[in-house]
């Protein structure tokens, strides 16, 4: 099942509970605009290279569209569209005044020199500058892009439109970025894991955790749960996994990755594979790397009691059913990793008010937003006896649907 089919499957599940009409379903699923562009440029060696870039603008019923830009070799139209629709429901679940979009270029960014990466980014903005902007569609970092890429985007956009820091989020602090944006997704994952455990009379203290992916999201999530007393027994990145029954020294791992850009060579009790990490006997499993890592083939072997979807779409619908049948609680991506877009919203607010918040304000507001959304999702799931994912979709689809109808079609 493709990521787009998975996204539609989860939508359908919720739409059935809501008894949405076929016409309404079609309206909410159909993207408003699909942009596919050619990004042609001269490489450092003088050769011409041509890349394909996308911006899928799924829905703007609740406000300007919002979503990341991914530079990755597996980016394709269907995946970007699936992720764009996920953004529509995600921004609605946390009730921030945005719609959903996503974009990307099919490219392995590590194969480009810094000059080539900058040129490609600027050429991409040249193609998109008339369809994005602070009141239309606001990109942000995702896999393969970072604050530096956002800095090139804002600079290129401003060549057409003048001073416009709110045209993109996840910018460096020196260019009107927000304190706390970098940690926001991982911190949110940690906060929400704690909120979920509390519902079962538990806390992070002493809870064992395995985290797949030690990039932006995985590393900040690890840092947060470790600081709250959890025992992070396994971490991994593309080079493989590290296991320690006594708990990994997270600060040492963070320092190691800072120096070596990978966990490869980081000392641990045992070297494990990314596949083994997913089926470890732990309390909480946090997939924070790629989509589609838990499938019908390995979901039956998951031993964690709770799975927190820090990555986008790490569980296929088949795997989701298996986890449900094993009574494993899944905290769904559309809320679990919404901390990033929430603080992106705070960055946009600050940019538009020309007023900077300190990090404590950002952390307080983030916790308030995520906790309120979690409580609402929990209550809905309990009241209707539905999985947390379906409850979150119900909240998201309900808000987008009502906004659409109230505005008039
Ligand atoms: P990142 O590029 O910073 O880190 C990705 C991590 O995954 C790295 O440690 C990398 O080595 C690892 N990885 C890559 N391929 C792997 C593989 N085959 N097996 C195991 N590990 C692998 O990316 P990120 O920003 O941390 O994003 C991770 C996930 O979280 C993505 O699904 C992304 O869409 C989602 N997400 C990110 C944000 C954000 O604010 N960064 C917000 C919402 C959702």
mmCIF file of N, CA and C in Angstrom, residues 105-205:
data_model
loop_
_atom_site.group_PDB
_atom_site.id
_atom_site.type_symbol
_atom_site.label_atom_id
_atom_site.label_comp_id
_atom_site.label_asym_id
_atom_site.label_seq_id
_atom_site.Cartn_x
_atom_site.Cartn_y
_atom_site.Cartn_z
ATOM 1 N N UNK A 105 11.896 17.834 -3.432
ATOM 2 C CA UNK A 105 12.623 17.587 -4.681
ATOM 3 C C UNK A 105 13.174 16.169 -4.610
ATOM 4 N N UNK A 106 13.067 15.453 -5.732
ATOM 5 C CA UNK A 106 13.603 14.100 -5.779
ATOM 6 C C UNK A 106 15.110 14.203 -5.993
ATOM 7 N N UNK A 107 15.835 14.136 -4.906
ATOM 8 C CA UNK A 107 17.290 14.319 -4.972
ATOM 9 C C UNK A 107 17.912 13.775 -3.682
ATOM 10 N N UNK A 108 19.138 13.277 -3.797
ATOM 11 C CA UNK A 108 19.898 12.899 -2.595
ATOM 12 C C UNK A 108 20.754 14.106 -2.241
ATOM 13 N N UNK A 109 20.351 14.898 -1.232
ATOM 14 C CA UNK A 109 21.053 16.166 -0.997
ATOM 15 C C UNK A 109 22.535 15.981 -0.680
ATOM 16 N N UNK A 110 22.879 14.811 -0.105
ATOM 17 C CA UNK A 110 24.292 14.601 0.234
ATOM 18 C C UNK A 110 25.151 14.424 -1.018
ATOM 19 N N UNK A 111 24.503 14.188 -2.182
ATOM 20 C CA UNK A 111 25.277 14.028 -3.427
ATOM 21 C C UNK A 111 25.606 15.398 -4.035
ATOM 22 N N UNK A 112 25.077 16.472 -3.447
ATOM 23 C CA UNK A 112 25.318 17.817 -3.988
ATOM 24 C C UNK A 112 26.377 18.539 -3.150
ATOM 25 N N UNK A 113 27.120 19.428 -3.795
ATOM 26 C CA UNK A 113 28.035 20.280 -3.031
ATOM 27 C C UNK A 113 27.188 21.371 -2.364
ATOM 28 N N UNK A 114 27.717 22.069 -1.356
ATOM 29 C CA UNK A 114 26.938 23.155 -0.742
ATOM 30 C C UNK A 114 26.470 24.180 -1.772
ATOM 31 N N UNK A 115 27.327 24.504 -2.733
ATOM 32 C CA UNK A 115 26.933 25.468 -3.779
ATOM 33 C C UNK A 115 25.768 24.958 -4.610
ATOM 34 N N UNK A 116 25.843 23.672 -4.963
ATOM 35 C CA UNK A 116 24.779 23.081 -5.784
ATOM 36 C C UNK A 116 23.462 23.029 -5.002
ATOM 37 N N UNK A 117 23.561 22.703 -3.704
ATOM 38 C CA UNK A 117 22.350 22.638 -2.875
ATOM 39 C C UNK A 117 21.685 24.018 -2.800
ATOM 40 N N UNK A 118 22.512 25.042 -2.647
ATOM 41 C CA UNK A 118 21.975 26.411 -2.572
ATOM 42 C C UNK A 118 21.331 26.808 -3.898
ATOM 43 N N UNK A 119 22.022 26.521 -4.985
ATOM 44 C CA UNK A 119 21.497 26.902 -6.294
ATOM 45 C C UNK A 119 20.175 26.181 -6.584
ATOM 46 N N UNK A 120 20.139 24.885 -6.256
ATOM 47 C CA UNK A 120 18.913 24.111 -6.498
ATOM 48 C C UNK A 120 17.747 24.696 -5.685
ATOM 49 N N UNK A 121 18.036 25.038 -4.420
ATOM 50 C CA UNK A 121 16.986 25.594 -3.548
ATOM 51 C C UNK A 121 16.471 26.913 -4.126
ATOM 52 N N UNK A 122 17.398 27.781 -4.542
ATOM 53 C CA UNK A 122 16.988 29.092 -5.073
ATOM 54 C C UNK A 122 16.180 28.936 -6.364
ATOM 55 N N UNK A 123 16.603 28.003 -7.224
ATOM 56 C CA UNK A 123 15.868 27.786 -8.491
ATOM 57 C C UNK A 123 14.461 27.256 -8.205
ATOM 58 N N UNK A 124 14.357 26.425 -7.163
ATOM 59 C CA UNK A 124 13.052 25.875 -6.762
ATOM 60 C C UNK A 124 12.139 27.026 -6.322
ATOM 61 N N UNK A 125 12.704 27.951 -5.540
ATOM 62 C CA UNK A 125 11.904 29.107 -5.082
ATOM 63 C C UNK A 125 11.487 29.958 -6.284
ATOM 64 N N UNK A 126 12.371 30.123 -7.264
ATOM 65 C CA UNK A 126 12.005 30.880 -8.478
ATOM 66 C C UNK A 126 10.729 30.295 -9.105
ATOM 67 N N UNK A 127 10.634 28.969 -9.074
ATOM 68 C CA UNK A 127 9.472 28.307 -9.689
ATOM 69 C C UNK A 127 8.215 28.419 -8.818
ATOM 70 N N UNK A 128 8.420 28.501 -7.484
ATOM 71 C CA UNK A 128 7.255 28.452 -6.573
ATOM 72 C C UNK A 128 6.821 29.806 -6.036
ATOM 73 N N UNK A 129 7.654 30.846 -6.225
ATOM 74 C CA UNK A 129 7.456 32.085 -5.463
ATOM 75 C C UNK A 129 6.069 32.716 -5.623
ATOM 76 N N UNK A 130 5.390 32.439 -6.722
ATOM 77 C CA UNK A 130 4.061 33.057 -6.863
ATOM 78 C C UNK A 130 2.953 32.229 -6.209
ATOM 79 N N UNK A 131 3.239 30.996 -5.802
ATOM 80 C CA UNK A 131 2.169 30.217 -5.153
ATOM 81 C C UNK A 131 2.407 30.025 -3.650
ATOM 82 N N UNK A 132 3.598 30.435 -3.145
ATOM 83 C CA UNK A 132 3.829 30.363 -1.697
ATOM 84 C C UNK A 132 3.858 31.781 -1.121
ATOM 85 N N UNK A 133 3.953 31.899 0.192
ATOM 86 C CA UNK A 133 3.985 33.218 0.824
ATOM 87 C C UNK A 133 3.285 33.166 2.174
ATOM 88 N N UNK A 134 3.482 34.179 3.018
ATOM 89 C CA UNK A 134 2.974 34.134 4.394
ATOM 90 C C UNK A 134 1.461 34.002 4.525
ATOM 91 N N UNK A 135 0.708 34.423 3.493
ATOM 92 C CA UNK A 135 -0.742 34.271 3.562
ATOM 93 C C UNK A 135 -1.252 33.179 2.628
ATOM 94 N N UNK A 136 -0.322 32.481 1.965
ATOM 95 C CA UNK A 136 -0.762 31.467 1.002
ATOM 96 C C UNK A 136 -0.312 30.075 1.424
ATOM 97 N N UNK A 137 0.982 29.904 1.548
ATOM 98 C CA UNK A 137 1.545 28.574 1.810
ATOM 99 C C UNK A 137 2.956 28.777 2.358
ATOM 100 N N UNK A 138 3.197 28.233 3.535
ATOM 101 C CA UNK A 138 4.440 28.522 4.264
ATOM 102 C C UNK A 138 5.252 27.244 4.439
ATOM 103 N N UNK A 139 6.323 27.057 3.665
ATOM 104 C CA UNK A 139 7.151 25.857 3.823
ATOM 105 C C UNK A 139 7.930 25.843 5.136
ATOM 106 N N UNK A 140 8.562 24.707 5.414
ATOM 107 C CA UNK A 140 9.342 24.496 6.646
ATOM 108 C C UNK A 140 10.308 23.343 6.372
ATOM 109 N N UNK A 141 11.235 23.075 7.294
ATOM 110 C CA UNK A 141 12.163 21.954 7.047
ATOM 111 C C UNK A 141 11.483 20.595 7.198
ATOM 112 N N UNK A 142 11.990 19.626 6.489
ATOM 113 C CA UNK A 142 11.602 18.229 6.664
ATOM 114 C C UNK A 142 12.859 17.414 6.367
ATOM 115 N N UNK A 143 12.706 16.142 6.053
ATOM 116 C CA UNK A 143 13.898 15.327 5.825
ATOM 117 C C UNK A 143 14.758 15.922 4.712
ATOM 118 N N UNK A 144 16.041 16.047 4.972
ATOM 119 C CA UNK A 144 16.990 16.521 3.961
ATOM 120 C C UNK A 144 17.062 18.034 3.834
ATOM 121 N N UNK A 145 16.246 18.762 4.588
ATOM 122 C CA UNK A 145 16.340 20.230 4.578
ATOM 123 C C UNK A 145 16.510 20.713 6.015
ATOM 124 N N UNK A 146 17.053 21.898 6.161
ATOM 125 C CA UNK A 146 17.341 22.398 7.516
ATOM 126 C C UNK A 146 17.245 23.924 7.526
ATOM 127 N N UNK A 147 17.696 24.524 8.646
ATOM 128 C CA UNK A 147 17.581 25.977 8.800
ATOM 129 C C UNK A 147 18.350 26.715 7.694
ATOM 130 N N UNK A 148 19.483 26.174 7.268
ATOM 131 C CA UNK A 148 20.253 26.836 6.198
ATOM 132 C C UNK A 148 19.430 26.892 4.896
ATOM 133 N N UNK A 149 18.771 25.780 4.587
ATOM 134 C CA UNK A 149 17.940 25.756 3.368
ATOM 135 C C UNK A 149 16.812 26.782 3.497
ATOM 136 N N UNK A 150 16.229 26.889 4.692
ATOM 137 C CA UNK A 150 15.146 27.866 4.908
ATOM 138 C C UNK A 150 15.685 29.295 4.733
ATOM 139 N N UNK A 151 16.947 29.517 5.142
ATOM 140 C CA UNK A 151 17.553 30.845 4.995
ATOM 141 C C UNK A 151 17.678 31.207 3.508
ATOM 142 N N UNK A 152 18.082 30.246 2.683
ATOM 143 C CA UNK A 152 18.164 30.526 1.241
ATOM 144 C C UNK A 152 16.770 30.789 0.673
ATOM 145 N N UNK A 153 15.774 30.036 1.182
ATOM 146 C CA UNK A 153 14.403 30.216 0.670
ATOM 147 C C UNK A 153 13.903 31.629 0.974
ATOM 148 N N UNK A 154 14.058 32.072 2.237
ATOM 149 C CA UNK A 154 13.529 33.394 2.589
ATOM 150 C C UNK A 154 14.269 34.470 1.784
ATOM 151 N N UNK A 155 15.575 34.308 1.615
ATOM 152 C CA UNK A 155 16.346 35.306 0.878
ATOM 153 C C UNK A 155 15.899 35.382 -0.583
ATOM 154 N N UNK A 156 15.669 34.224 -1.188
ATOM 155 C CA UNK A 156 15.261 34.204 -2.601
ATOM 156 C C UNK A 156 13.837 34.753 -2.758
ATOM 157 N N UNK A 157 12.959 34.387 -1.833
ATOM 158 C CA UNK A 157 11.567 34.857 -1.886
ATOM 159 C C UNK A 157 11.529 36.382 -1.751
ATOM 160 N N UNK A 158 12.391 36.914 -0.874
ATOM 161 C CA UNK A 158 12.392 38.363 -0.626
ATOM 162 C C UNK A 158 12.907 39.150 -1.835
ATOM 163 N N UNK A 159 13.648 38.496 -2.716
ATOM 164 C CA UNK A 159 14.087 39.185 -3.934
ATOM 165 C C UNK A 159 12.880 39.546 -4.804
ATOM 166 N N UNK A 160 11.829 38.764 -4.696
ATOM 167 C CA UNK A 160 10.601 39.046 -5.463
ATOM 168 C C UNK A 160 9.625 39.912 -4.665
ATOM 169 N N UNK A 161 9.549 39.673 -3.340
ATOM 170 C CA UNK A 161 8.430 40.236 -2.580
ATOM 171 C C UNK A 161 8.824 41.187 -1.459
ATOM 172 N N UNK A 162 10.113 41.506 -1.292
ATOM 173 C CA UNK A 162 10.546 42.377 -0.194
ATOM 174 C C UNK A 162 10.573 41.633 1.135
ATOM 175 N N UNK A 163 10.891 42.371 2.215
ATOM 176 C CA UNK A 163 11.062 41.763 3.540
ATOM 177 C C UNK A 163 9.862 40.912 3.925
ATOM 178 N N UNK A 164 10.109 39.624 4.172
ATOM 179 C CA UNK A 164 9.001 38.689 4.365
ATOM 180 C C UNK A 164 9.394 37.489 5.216
ATOM 181 N N UNK A 165 9.849 37.720 6.457
ATOM 182 C CA UNK A 165 10.353 36.567 7.229
ATOM 183 C C UNK A 165 9.305 35.486 7.461
ATOM 184 N N UNK A 166 8.021 35.863 7.424
ATOM 185 C CA UNK A 166 6.976 34.871 7.714
ATOM 186 C C UNK A 166 6.676 33.954 6.515
ATOM 187 N N UNK A 167 7.471 34.077 5.432
ATOM 188 C CA UNK A 167 7.167 33.245 4.252
ATOM 189 C C UNK A 167 7.615 31.798 4.436
ATOM 190 N N UNK A 168 8.443 31.550 5.453
ATOM 191 C CA UNK A 168 8.920 30.194 5.693
ATOM 192 C C UNK A 168 9.277 30.101 7.173
ATOM 193 N N UNK A 169 9.166 28.902 7.763
ATOM 194 C CA UNK A 169 9.532 28.754 9.186
ATOM 195 C C UNK A 169 10.681 27.744 9.311
ATOM 196 N N UNK A 170 11.212 27.669 10.543
ATOM 197 C CA UNK A 170 12.387 26.812 10.743
ATOM 198 C C UNK A 170 13.654 27.522 10.299
ATOM 199 N N UNK A 171 13.611 28.867 10.313
ATOM 200 C CA UNK A 171 14.765 29.669 9.870
ATOM 201 C C UNK A 171 15.822 29.722 10.981
ATOM 202 N N UNK A 172 17.063 30.083 10.631
ATOM 203 C CA UNK A 172 18.061 30.291 11.684
ATOM 204 C C UNK A 172 17.632 31.458 12.580
ATOM 205 N N UNK A 173 18.086 31.427 13.843
ATOM 206 C CA UNK A 173 17.705 32.486 14.785
ATOM 207 C C UNK A 173 18.109 33.864 14.266
ATOM 208 N N UNK A 174 19.254 33.919 13.575
ATOM 209 C CA UNK A 174 19.767 35.205 13.070
ATOM 210 C C UNK A 174 18.864 35.781 11.974
ATOM 211 N N UNK A 175 18.023 34.930 11.396
ATOM 212 C CA UNK A 175 17.134 35.400 10.323
ATOM 213 C C UNK A 175 15.673 35.231 10.749
ATOM 214 N N UNK A 176 15.388 35.636 11.988
ATOM 215 C CA UNK A 176 14.018 35.661 12.500
ATOM 216 C C UNK A 176 13.417 34.280 12.742
ATOM 217 N N UNK A 177 14.280 33.290 13.003
ATOM 218 C CA UNK A 177 13.781 31.986 13.450
ATOM 219 C C UNK A 177 13.318 32.088 14.898
ATOM 220 N N UNK A 178 12.657 31.019 15.378
ATOM 221 C CA UNK A 178 12.134 31.045 16.750
ATOM 222 C C UNK A 178 12.988 30.165 17.650
ATOM 223 N N UNK A 179 13.298 30.709 18.818
ATOM 224 C CA UNK A 179 13.970 29.922 19.849
ATOM 225 C C UNK A 179 13.043 28.767 20.208
ATOM 226 N N UNK A 180 13.538 27.547 20.135
ATOM 227 C CA UNK A 180 12.705 26.404 20.521
ATOM 228 C C UNK A 180 12.106 25.676 19.332
ATOM 229 N N UNK A 181 12.283 26.194 18.100
ATOM 230 C CA UNK A 181 11.722 25.500 16.942
ATOM 231 C C UNK A 181 12.448 24.189 16.665
ATOM 232 N N UNK A 182 13.790 24.218 16.815
ATOM 233 C CA UNK A 182 14.581 23.036 16.465
ATOM 234 C C UNK A 182 14.212 21.836 17.353
ATOM 235 N N UNK A 183 13.976 22.107 18.629
ATOM 236 C CA UNK A 183 13.697 21.003 19.564
ATOM 237 C C UNK A 183 12.215 20.609 19.567
ATOM 238 N N UNK A 184 11.375 21.431 18.900
ATOM 239 C CA UNK A 184 9.926 21.359 19.153
ATOM 240 C C UNK A 184 9.288 20.001 18.861
ATOM 241 N N UNK A 185 9.635 19.378 17.736
ATOM 242 C CA UNK A 185 8.952 18.125 17.390
ATOM 243 C C UNK A 185 9.320 17.040 18.398
ATOM 244 N N UNK A 186 10.619 16.900 18.668
ATOM 245 C CA UNK A 186 11.071 15.869 19.607
ATOM 246 C C UNK A 186 10.559 16.138 21.014
ATOM 247 N N UNK A 187 10.566 17.394 21.411
ATOM 248 C CA UNK A 187 10.061 17.760 22.740
ATOM 249 C C UNK A 187 8.567 17.415 22.847
ATOM 250 N N UNK A 188 7.841 17.729 21.767
ATOM 251 C CA UNK A 188 6.408 17.401 21.746
ATOM 252 C C UNK A 188 6.184 15.900 21.856
ATOM 253 N N UNK A 189 7.013 15.120 21.160
ATOM 254 C CA UNK A 189 6.904 13.652 21.242
ATOM 255 C C UNK A 189 7.082 13.213 22.693
ATOM 256 N N UNK A 190 8.070 13.792 23.359
ATOM 257 C CA UNK A 190 8.332 13.452 24.760
ATOM 258 C C UNK A 190 7.177 13.848 25.670
ATOM 259 N N UNK A 191 6.702 15.094 25.503
ATOM 260 C CA UNK A 191 5.583 15.600 26.324
ATOM 261 C C UNK A 191 4.340 14.723 26.184
ATOM 262 N N UNK A 192 4.051 14.355 24.930
ATOM 263 C CA UNK A 192 2.834 13.579 24.669
ATOM 264 C C UNK A 192 2.986 12.136 25.140
ATOM 265 N N UNK A 193 4.205 11.600 25.061
ATOM 266 C CA UNK A 193 4.429 10.247 25.589
ATOM 267 C C UNK A 193 4.131 10.253 27.080
ATOM 268 N N UNK A 194 4.590 11.300 27.771
ATOM 269 C CA UNK A 194 4.342 11.413 29.214
ATOM 270 C C UNK A 194 2.835 11.524 29.483
ATOM 271 N N UNK A 195 2.138 12.349 28.665
ATOM 272 C CA UNK A 195 0.691 12.531 28.866
ATOM 273 C C UNK A 195 -0.045 11.207 28.674
ATOM 274 N N UNK A 196 0.392 10.434 27.671
ATOM 275 C CA UNK A 196 -0.263 9.139 27.408
ATOM 276 C C UNK A 196 -0.011 8.161 28.557
ATOM 277 N N UNK A 197 1.244 8.103 29.011
ATOM 278 C CA UNK A 197 1.570 7.170 30.107
ATOM 279 C C UNK A 197 0.759 7.493 31.358
ATOM 280 N N UNK A 198 0.557 8.788 31.571
ATOM 281 C CA UNK A 198 -0.195 9.217 32.764
ATOM 282 C C UNK A 198 -1.602 8.620 32.765
ATOM 283 N N UNK A 199 -2.189 8.489 31.574
ATOM 284 C CA UNK A 199 -3.544 7.923 31.486
ATOM 285 C C UNK A 199 -3.572 6.471 31.942
ATOM 286 N N UNK A 200 -2.403 5.820 31.911
ATOM 287 C CA UNK A 200 -2.333 4.426 32.346
ATOM 288 C C UNK A 200 -1.699 4.302 33.733
ATOM 289 N N UNK A 201 -1.679 5.448 34.439
ATOM 290 C CA UNK A 201 -1.151 5.447 35.797
ATOM 291 C C UNK A 201 0.356 5.286 35.854
ATOM 292 N N UNK A 202 1.032 5.646 34.745
ATOM 293 C CA UNK A 202 2.491 5.493 34.715
ATOM 294 C C UNK A 202 3.137 6.838 34.444
ATOM 295 N N UNK A 203 4.474 6.868 34.495
ATOM 296 C CA UNK A 203 5.174 8.103 34.117
ATOM 297 C C UNK A 203 6.426 7.689 33.330
ATOM 298 N N UNK A 204 7.147 8.688 32.864
ATOM 299 C CA UNK A 204 8.364 8.364 32.100
ATOM 300 C C UNK A 204 9.433 7.759 33.008
ATOM 301 N N UNK A 205 9.358 8.071 34.285
ATOM 302 C CA UNK A 205 10.388 7.603 35.219
ATOM 303 C C UNK A 205 10.466 6.070 35.208
#
